[in-house]
């Protein structure tokens, strides 16, 4: 698949034919139940000191209790079902969900995984809104030469099925951010093992394990190379065979001597250049929204009739 830089894509509904294997074109009371046992109702007293059974309720109280029970069950069910959809990467999905996620790289159009325009309400420093425009999509590929040696070694246990990448710029074209989706060959236990290692060893915070950017010619990211990386984030999902990452930098090609993990750059009071420029927000904000779109696509895939 070949890709063409896109500076100002127009919004358009995704074309189902625009997949990763097609050329990229610009555009936007069960049995055995226990027997019933009844007990005498205890008595109490009403406001006039008259005896009354404690267990009786008025019709309105009974109805209200029933409504609360239904709502409570609905909320619990919704929370369990929605954990995968809203970003709770700690909750493992079903085997069918895991399998569906692993096949998205060749079955979902480009614009659904990497939208031409991404809105980031409250994603900027201090809760400011952000708008990102896609300026380049890399051809889908394997992982050879796609990562620095140490990161490639850290990710090796889960394998590499396919790597998808896109680069975005902010509304002022001051910053550029590459977002990547690494589809692995691992099963659920393999992804969980890698996620645990990243968490325990804090691998996502090591500057020698930063992802590489995708620099496309004739775009604001043309000079976005390894020395221009300023902030990054890496997220190993456990309910899908996918690693989501993002790396950001300045669009003017300046080198960065003190890159920071996005989480550190977003902390209140951080004074490094990436933090002051909001580049941690750029990386984390885009990664979060691409991951969210991935989850929506998995939901759509699992809901389709077989």
Short mmCIF file of C-alpha atoms in Angstrom, two decimals:
data_model
loop_
_atom_site.label_atom_id
_atom_site.label_comp_id
_atom_site.label_asym_id
_atom_site.label_seq_id
_atom_site.Cartn_x
_atom_site.Cartn_y
_atom_site.Cartn_z
CA UNK A 1 0.00 0.00 0.00
CA UNK A 2 1.34 3.40 -0.88
CA UNK A 3 0.54 6.48 1.11
CA UNK A 4 0.33 10.10 0.19
CA UNK A 5 0.79 13.02 2.56
CA UNK A 6 -2.41 14.82 3.34
CA UNK A 7 -2.30 18.33 4.74
CA UNK A 8 -5.94 19.37 4.95
CA UNK A 9 -8.15 16.35 4.52
CA UNK A 10 -11.85 16.94 4.25
CA UNK A 11 -14.26 15.05 6.44
CA UNK A 12 -15.90 12.11 4.72
CA UNK A 13 -17.51 8.86 5.73
CA UNK A 14 -14.99 6.01 5.69
CA UNK A 15 -15.01 4.05 2.46
CA UNK A 16 -15.21 0.33 3.31
CA UNK A 17 -13.04 -0.39 0.30
CA UNK A 18 -10.26 1.76 1.74
CA UNK A 19 -8.48 -0.93 3.71
CA UNK A 20 -4.88 -1.51 4.64
CA UNK A 21 -4.45 -3.75 1.64
CA UNK A 22 -5.70 -1.10 -0.81
CA UNK A 23 -3.88 2.05 -1.98
CA UNK A 24 -4.32 5.07 0.26
CA UNK A 25 -5.94 8.04 -1.37
CA UNK A 26 -6.43 11.43 0.22
CA UNK A 27 -9.84 12.02 1.82
CA UNK A 28 -11.47 12.14 4.98
CA UNK A 29 -36.32 -19.95 39.24
CA UNK A 30 -34.20 -22.72 37.95
CA UNK A 31 -34.59 -26.46 38.66
CA UNK A 32 -33.30 -27.46 42.07
CA UNK A 33 -34.16 -24.14 43.68
CA UNK A 34 -34.42 -24.13 47.44
CA UNK A 35 -37.91 -24.54 49.01
CA UNK A 36 -39.64 -21.37 50.16
CA UNK A 37 -39.50 -20.84 53.92
CA UNK A 38 -41.63 -18.11 55.50
CA UNK A 39 -41.27 -16.49 58.88
CA UNK A 40 -43.66 -14.47 60.98
CA UNK A 41 -43.52 -10.73 60.34
CA UNK A 42 -42.08 -8.73 63.25
CA UNK A 43 -44.22 -5.92 64.57
CA UNK A 44 -43.31 -2.31 64.97
CA UNK A 45 -45.22 0.87 65.71
CA UNK A 46 -46.33 3.71 63.49
CA UNK A 47 -46.36 7.41 64.34
CA UNK A 48 -49.52 7.01 66.48
CA UNK A 49 -48.04 4.13 68.48
CA UNK A 50 -50.27 1.59 66.71
CA UNK A 51 -48.80 -1.84 66.03
CA UNK A 52 -47.90 -2.59 62.41
CA UNK A 53 -45.82 -5.28 60.65
CA UNK A 54 -42.30 -4.04 59.94
CA UNK A 55 -42.06 -5.86 56.62
CA UNK A 56 -44.93 -4.06 54.86
CA UNK A 57 -44.27 -1.29 52.41
CA UNK A 58 -46.55 0.98 50.51
CA UNK A 59 -46.98 0.46 46.78
CA UNK A 60 -44.83 3.48 45.97
CA UNK A 61 -41.98 2.22 48.17
CA UNK A 62 -42.10 -1.20 46.55
CA UNK A 63 -42.05 0.31 43.06
CA UNK A 64 -39.16 2.58 43.95
CA UNK A 65 -37.17 -0.32 45.34
CA UNK A 66 -37.80 -2.32 42.17
CA UNK A 67 -36.62 0.56 39.99
CA UNK A 68 -33.45 0.95 42.04
CA UNK A 69 -32.73 -2.76 41.73
CA UNK A 70 -33.16 -2.71 37.94
CA UNK A 71 -31.01 0.41 37.57
CA UNK A 72 -28.34 -1.04 39.82
CA UNK A 73 -28.15 -4.26 37.84
CA UNK A 74 -28.04 -2.29 34.61
CA UNK A 75 -25.16 -0.16 35.82
CA UNK A 76 -23.18 -3.19 36.93
CA UNK A 77 -23.80 -4.96 33.63
CA UNK A 78 -22.93 -1.84 31.67
CA UNK A 79 -19.71 -1.36 33.60
CA UNK A 80 -18.59 -4.91 32.87
CA UNK A 81 -19.53 -4.71 29.19
CA UNK A 82 -18.09 -1.25 28.72
CA UNK A 83 -14.72 -1.79 30.37
CA UNK A 84 -13.13 -2.73 27.04
CA UNK A 85 -14.96 0.06 25.22
CA UNK A 86 -13.95 3.01 27.37
CA UNK A 87 -10.35 2.20 28.04
CA UNK A 88 -10.06 -0.05 31.06
CA UNK A 89 -7.09 -1.99 29.76
CA UNK A 90 -6.89 -3.93 33.01
CA UNK A 91 -10.04 -5.92 32.20
CA UNK A 92 -9.49 -8.83 29.89
CA UNK A 93 -11.95 -9.26 27.04
CA UNK A 94 -13.48 -12.48 25.78
CA UNK A 95 -11.59 -14.79 23.41
CA UNK A 96 -13.81 -13.62 20.53
CA UNK A 97 -13.04 -9.99 21.30
CA UNK A 98 -9.32 -10.70 21.47
CA UNK A 99 -9.42 -12.50 18.11
CA UNK A 100 -11.49 -9.75 16.49
CA UNK A 101 -9.02 -7.11 17.63
CA UNK A 102 -6.12 -9.01 16.10
CA UNK A 103 -7.69 -9.00 12.63
CA UNK A 104 -8.54 -5.31 12.42
CA UNK A 105 -5.34 -4.33 10.65
CA UNK A 106 -6.53 -5.84 7.34
CA UNK A 107 -10.32 -5.53 7.71
CA UNK A 108 -10.89 -1.95 8.88
CA UNK A 109 -10.51 1.14 6.63
CA UNK A 110 -7.64 3.50 7.29
CA UNK A 111 -9.93 6.35 8.26
CA UNK A 112 -11.49 4.33 11.06
CA UNK A 113 -8.21 3.48 12.75
CA UNK A 114 -6.48 6.79 12.02
CA UNK A 115 -9.20 9.42 11.37
CA UNK A 116 -8.23 12.32 9.08
CA UNK A 117 -9.13 14.71 11.91
CA UNK A 118 -9.06 13.91 15.61
CA UNK A 119 -10.79 16.12 18.15
CA UNK A 120 -9.21 16.23 21.60
CA UNK A 121 -11.59 17.97 23.97
CA UNK A 122 -9.66 18.85 27.10
CA UNK A 123 -6.57 17.02 25.83
CA UNK A 124 -4.20 19.99 25.97
CA UNK A 125 -2.38 21.56 28.91
CA UNK A 126 -4.81 22.91 31.49
CA UNK A 127 -7.70 21.12 29.81
CA UNK A 128 -7.44 23.08 26.57
CA UNK A 129 -9.00 21.54 23.48
CA UNK A 130 -6.87 20.10 20.70
CA UNK A 131 -7.48 19.31 17.04
CA UNK A 132 -5.07 17.07 15.16
CA UNK A 133 -4.89 16.60 11.40
CA UNK A 134 -3.44 13.50 9.79
CA UNK A 135 -0.64 14.41 7.41
CA UNK A 136 0.77 10.99 6.53
CA UNK A 137 -0.01 7.28 6.77
CA UNK A 138 2.82 4.79 6.52
CA UNK A 139 2.34 1.67 4.41
CA UNK A 140 1.37 -1.28 6.58
CA UNK A 141 4.52 -3.26 7.25
CA UNK A 142 6.38 -5.64 9.47
CA UNK A 143 8.54 -4.44 12.33
CA UNK A 144 11.96 -4.65 10.72
CA UNK A 145 13.80 -1.36 11.30
CA UNK A 146 10.62 0.13 12.78
CA UNK A 147 11.98 0.33 16.34
CA UNK A 148 15.27 1.08 18.04
CA UNK A 149 17.14 -2.14 18.94
CA UNK A 150 16.31 -2.12 22.66
CA UNK A 151 12.60 -1.51 22.13
CA UNK A 152 12.52 -4.15 19.42
CA UNK A 153 14.07 -6.59 21.90
CA UNK A 154 11.56 -5.66 24.61
CA UNK A 155 8.64 -6.24 22.24
CA UNK A 156 10.04 -9.43 20.70
CA UNK A 157 8.20 -11.85 23.06
CA UNK A 158 4.80 -10.89 21.59
CA UNK A 159 5.92 -10.99 17.95
CA UNK A 160 4.90 -8.73 15.11
CA UNK A 161 1.96 -9.46 12.84
CA UNK A 162 1.64 -5.96 11.37
CA UNK A 163 2.61 -2.38 12.17
CA UNK A 164 0.37 0.55 11.28
CA UNK A 165 1.49 4.15 11.72
CA UNK A 166 0.20 7.64 11.02
CA UNK A 167 1.60 11.09 11.73
CA UNK A 168 -0.50 14.07 12.79
CA UNK A 169 0.08 17.76 13.33
CA UNK A 170 -1.74 20.19 15.58
CA UNK A 171 -3.91 23.06 14.34
CA UNK A 172 -0.94 25.45 14.25
CA UNK A 173 1.41 22.92 12.63
CA UNK A 174 3.86 23.57 15.46
CA UNK A 175 4.00 19.97 16.68
CA UNK A 176 4.02 16.56 15.03
CA UNK A 177 3.06 13.22 16.55
CA UNK A 178 3.37 9.69 15.20
CA UNK A 179 0.83 7.16 16.48
CA UNK A 180 1.44 3.44 16.03
CA UNK A 181 -0.59 0.25 16.36
CA UNK A 182 1.57 -2.84 16.63
CA UNK A 183 -0.55 -5.94 16.03
CA UNK A 184 1.22 -8.84 17.67
CA UNK A 185 1.10 -12.63 17.27
CA UNK A 186 0.72 -13.22 21.01
CA UNK A 187 -2.18 -14.78 22.88
CA UNK A 188 -3.85 -13.18 25.89
CA UNK A 189 -1.41 -14.62 28.47
CA UNK A 190 1.49 -13.38 26.35
CA UNK A 191 0.13 -9.84 26.23
CA UNK A 192 -0.56 -9.90 29.97
CA UNK A 193 3.00 -11.04 30.64
CA UNK A 194 4.46 -8.21 28.56
CA UNK A 195 2.15 -5.64 30.14
CA UNK A 196 3.22 -6.79 33.59
CA UNK A 197 6.87 -6.50 32.65
CA UNK A 198 6.42 -3.00 31.26
CA UNK A 199 4.65 -1.97 34.45
CA UNK A 200 7.01 -3.60 36.95
CA UNK A 201 10.21 -2.57 35.18
CA UNK A 202 8.79 0.81 34.10
CA UNK A 203 9.93 0.17 30.55
CA UNK A 204 7.49 2.75 29.21
CA UNK A 205 9.48 5.45 30.99
CA UNK A 206 12.92 4.65 29.63
CA UNK A 207 14.22 7.07 27.02
CA UNK A 208 16.21 4.30 25.36
CA UNK A 209 12.90 2.55 24.62
CA UNK A 210 11.22 5.43 22.80
CA UNK A 211 9.30 4.55 19.62
CA UNK A 212 10.57 5.92 16.33
CA UNK A 213 8.59 8.62 14.49
CA UNK A 214 7.31 8.34 10.93
CA UNK A 215 8.70 11.28 8.96
CA UNK A 216 6.94 11.80 5.63
CA UNK A 217 8.49 13.94 2.93
CA UNK A 218 6.86 17.22 1.97
CA UNK A 219 4.88 17.41 5.21
CA UNK A 220 5.40 19.28 8.49
CA UNK A 221 6.89 16.01 9.78
CA UNK A 222 9.62 15.86 7.13
CA UNK A 223 12.33 16.55 9.72
CA UNK A 224 10.81 14.46 12.52
CA UNK A 225 13.65 12.05 13.17
CA UNK A 226 15.07 10.16 16.17
CA UNK A 227 16.82 13.26 17.54
CA UNK A 228 13.57 15.23 17.43
CA UNK A 229 11.62 12.94 19.78
CA UNK A 230 10.40 14.93 22.79
CA UNK A 231 7.66 12.93 24.54
CA UNK A 232 6.26 9.45 24.17
CA UNK A 233 3.86 6.86 25.54
CA UNK A 234 3.65 3.07 25.12
CA UNK A 235 0.62 1.04 26.17
CA UNK A 236 0.54 -2.77 26.06
CA UNK A 237 -3.08 -3.91 25.91
CA UNK A 238 -4.08 -7.11 27.65
CA UNK A 239 -7.53 -7.57 26.07
CA UNK A 240 -6.21 -7.29 22.52
CA UNK A 241 -2.99 -8.34 20.75
CA UNK A 242 -2.05 -4.69 20.24
CA UNK A 243 0.59 -2.28 21.50
CA UNK A 244 -0.43 1.37 21.14
CA UNK A 245 2.24 4.05 21.15
CA UNK A 246 2.79 7.69 20.26
CA UNK A 247 5.82 9.96 20.05
CA UNK A 248 5.76 13.74 19.60
CA UNK A 249 8.17 16.55 18.73
CA UNK A 250 8.45 20.02 17.23
CA UNK A 251 7.64 20.48 13.57
CA UNK A 252 10.64 22.74 12.99
CA UNK A 253 13.11 19.89 13.35
CA UNK A 254 14.79 21.05 16.56
CA UNK A 255 16.70 18.41 18.49
CA UNK A 256 15.66 17.46 22.01
CA UNK A 257 18.21 16.73 24.71
CA UNK A 258 15.76 15.89 27.51
CA UNK A 259 12.83 13.84 26.16
CA UNK A 260 10.24 12.88 28.75
CA UNK A 261 7.61 10.19 29.13
CA UNK A 262 4.24 11.78 28.39
CA UNK A 263 3.03 11.17 31.93
CA UNK A 264 5.97 13.09 33.41
CA UNK A 265 5.65 15.93 30.90
CA UNK A 266 1.98 16.31 31.81
CA UNK A 267 2.57 16.65 35.55
CA UNK A 268 1.74 19.95 37.16
CA UNK A 269 4.87 22.01 37.69
CA UNK A 270 6.99 20.18 35.10
CA UNK A 271 9.50 22.66 33.68
CA UNK A 272 11.25 20.84 30.84
CA UNK A 273 10.86 22.13 27.30
CA UNK A 274 8.59 19.23 26.23
CA UNK A 275 6.41 19.81 29.28
CA UNK A 276 6.17 23.56 28.77
CA UNK A 277 5.23 23.06 25.12
CA UNK A 278 2.56 20.49 25.96
CA UNK A 279 4.20 17.73 23.94
CA UNK A 280 3.30 15.18 26.59
CA UNK A 281 -0.33 16.07 26.02
CA UNK A 282 0.14 15.74 22.27
CA UNK A 283 1.47 12.19 22.55
CA UNK A 284 -0.89 10.98 25.27
CA UNK A 285 -3.96 12.70 23.85
CA UNK A 286 -3.58 11.19 20.38
CA UNK A 287 -2.66 7.74 21.68
CA UNK A 288 -5.73 7.70 23.93
CA UNK A 289 -8.09 8.63 21.11
CA UNK A 290 -6.62 6.19 18.60
CA UNK A 291 -6.90 3.46 21.23
CA UNK A 292 -10.51 4.46 21.85
CA UNK A 293 -11.29 4.19 18.15
CA UNK A 294 -9.64 0.78 18.10
CA UNK A 295 -11.97 -0.37 20.86
CA UNK A 296 -15.01 0.94 18.98
CA UNK A 297 -13.96 -0.98 15.91
CA UNK A 298 -13.58 -4.16 17.94
CA UNK A 299 -17.08 -3.67 19.30
CA UNK A 300 -18.46 -3.26 15.79
CA UNK A 301 -16.62 -6.37 14.59
CA UNK A 302 -17.89 -8.54 17.44
CA UNK A 303 -21.48 -7.33 17.00
CA UNK A 304 -21.64 -8.24 13.32
CA UNK A 305 -23.76 -11.34 12.65
CA UNK A 306 -21.71 -14.41 11.81
#
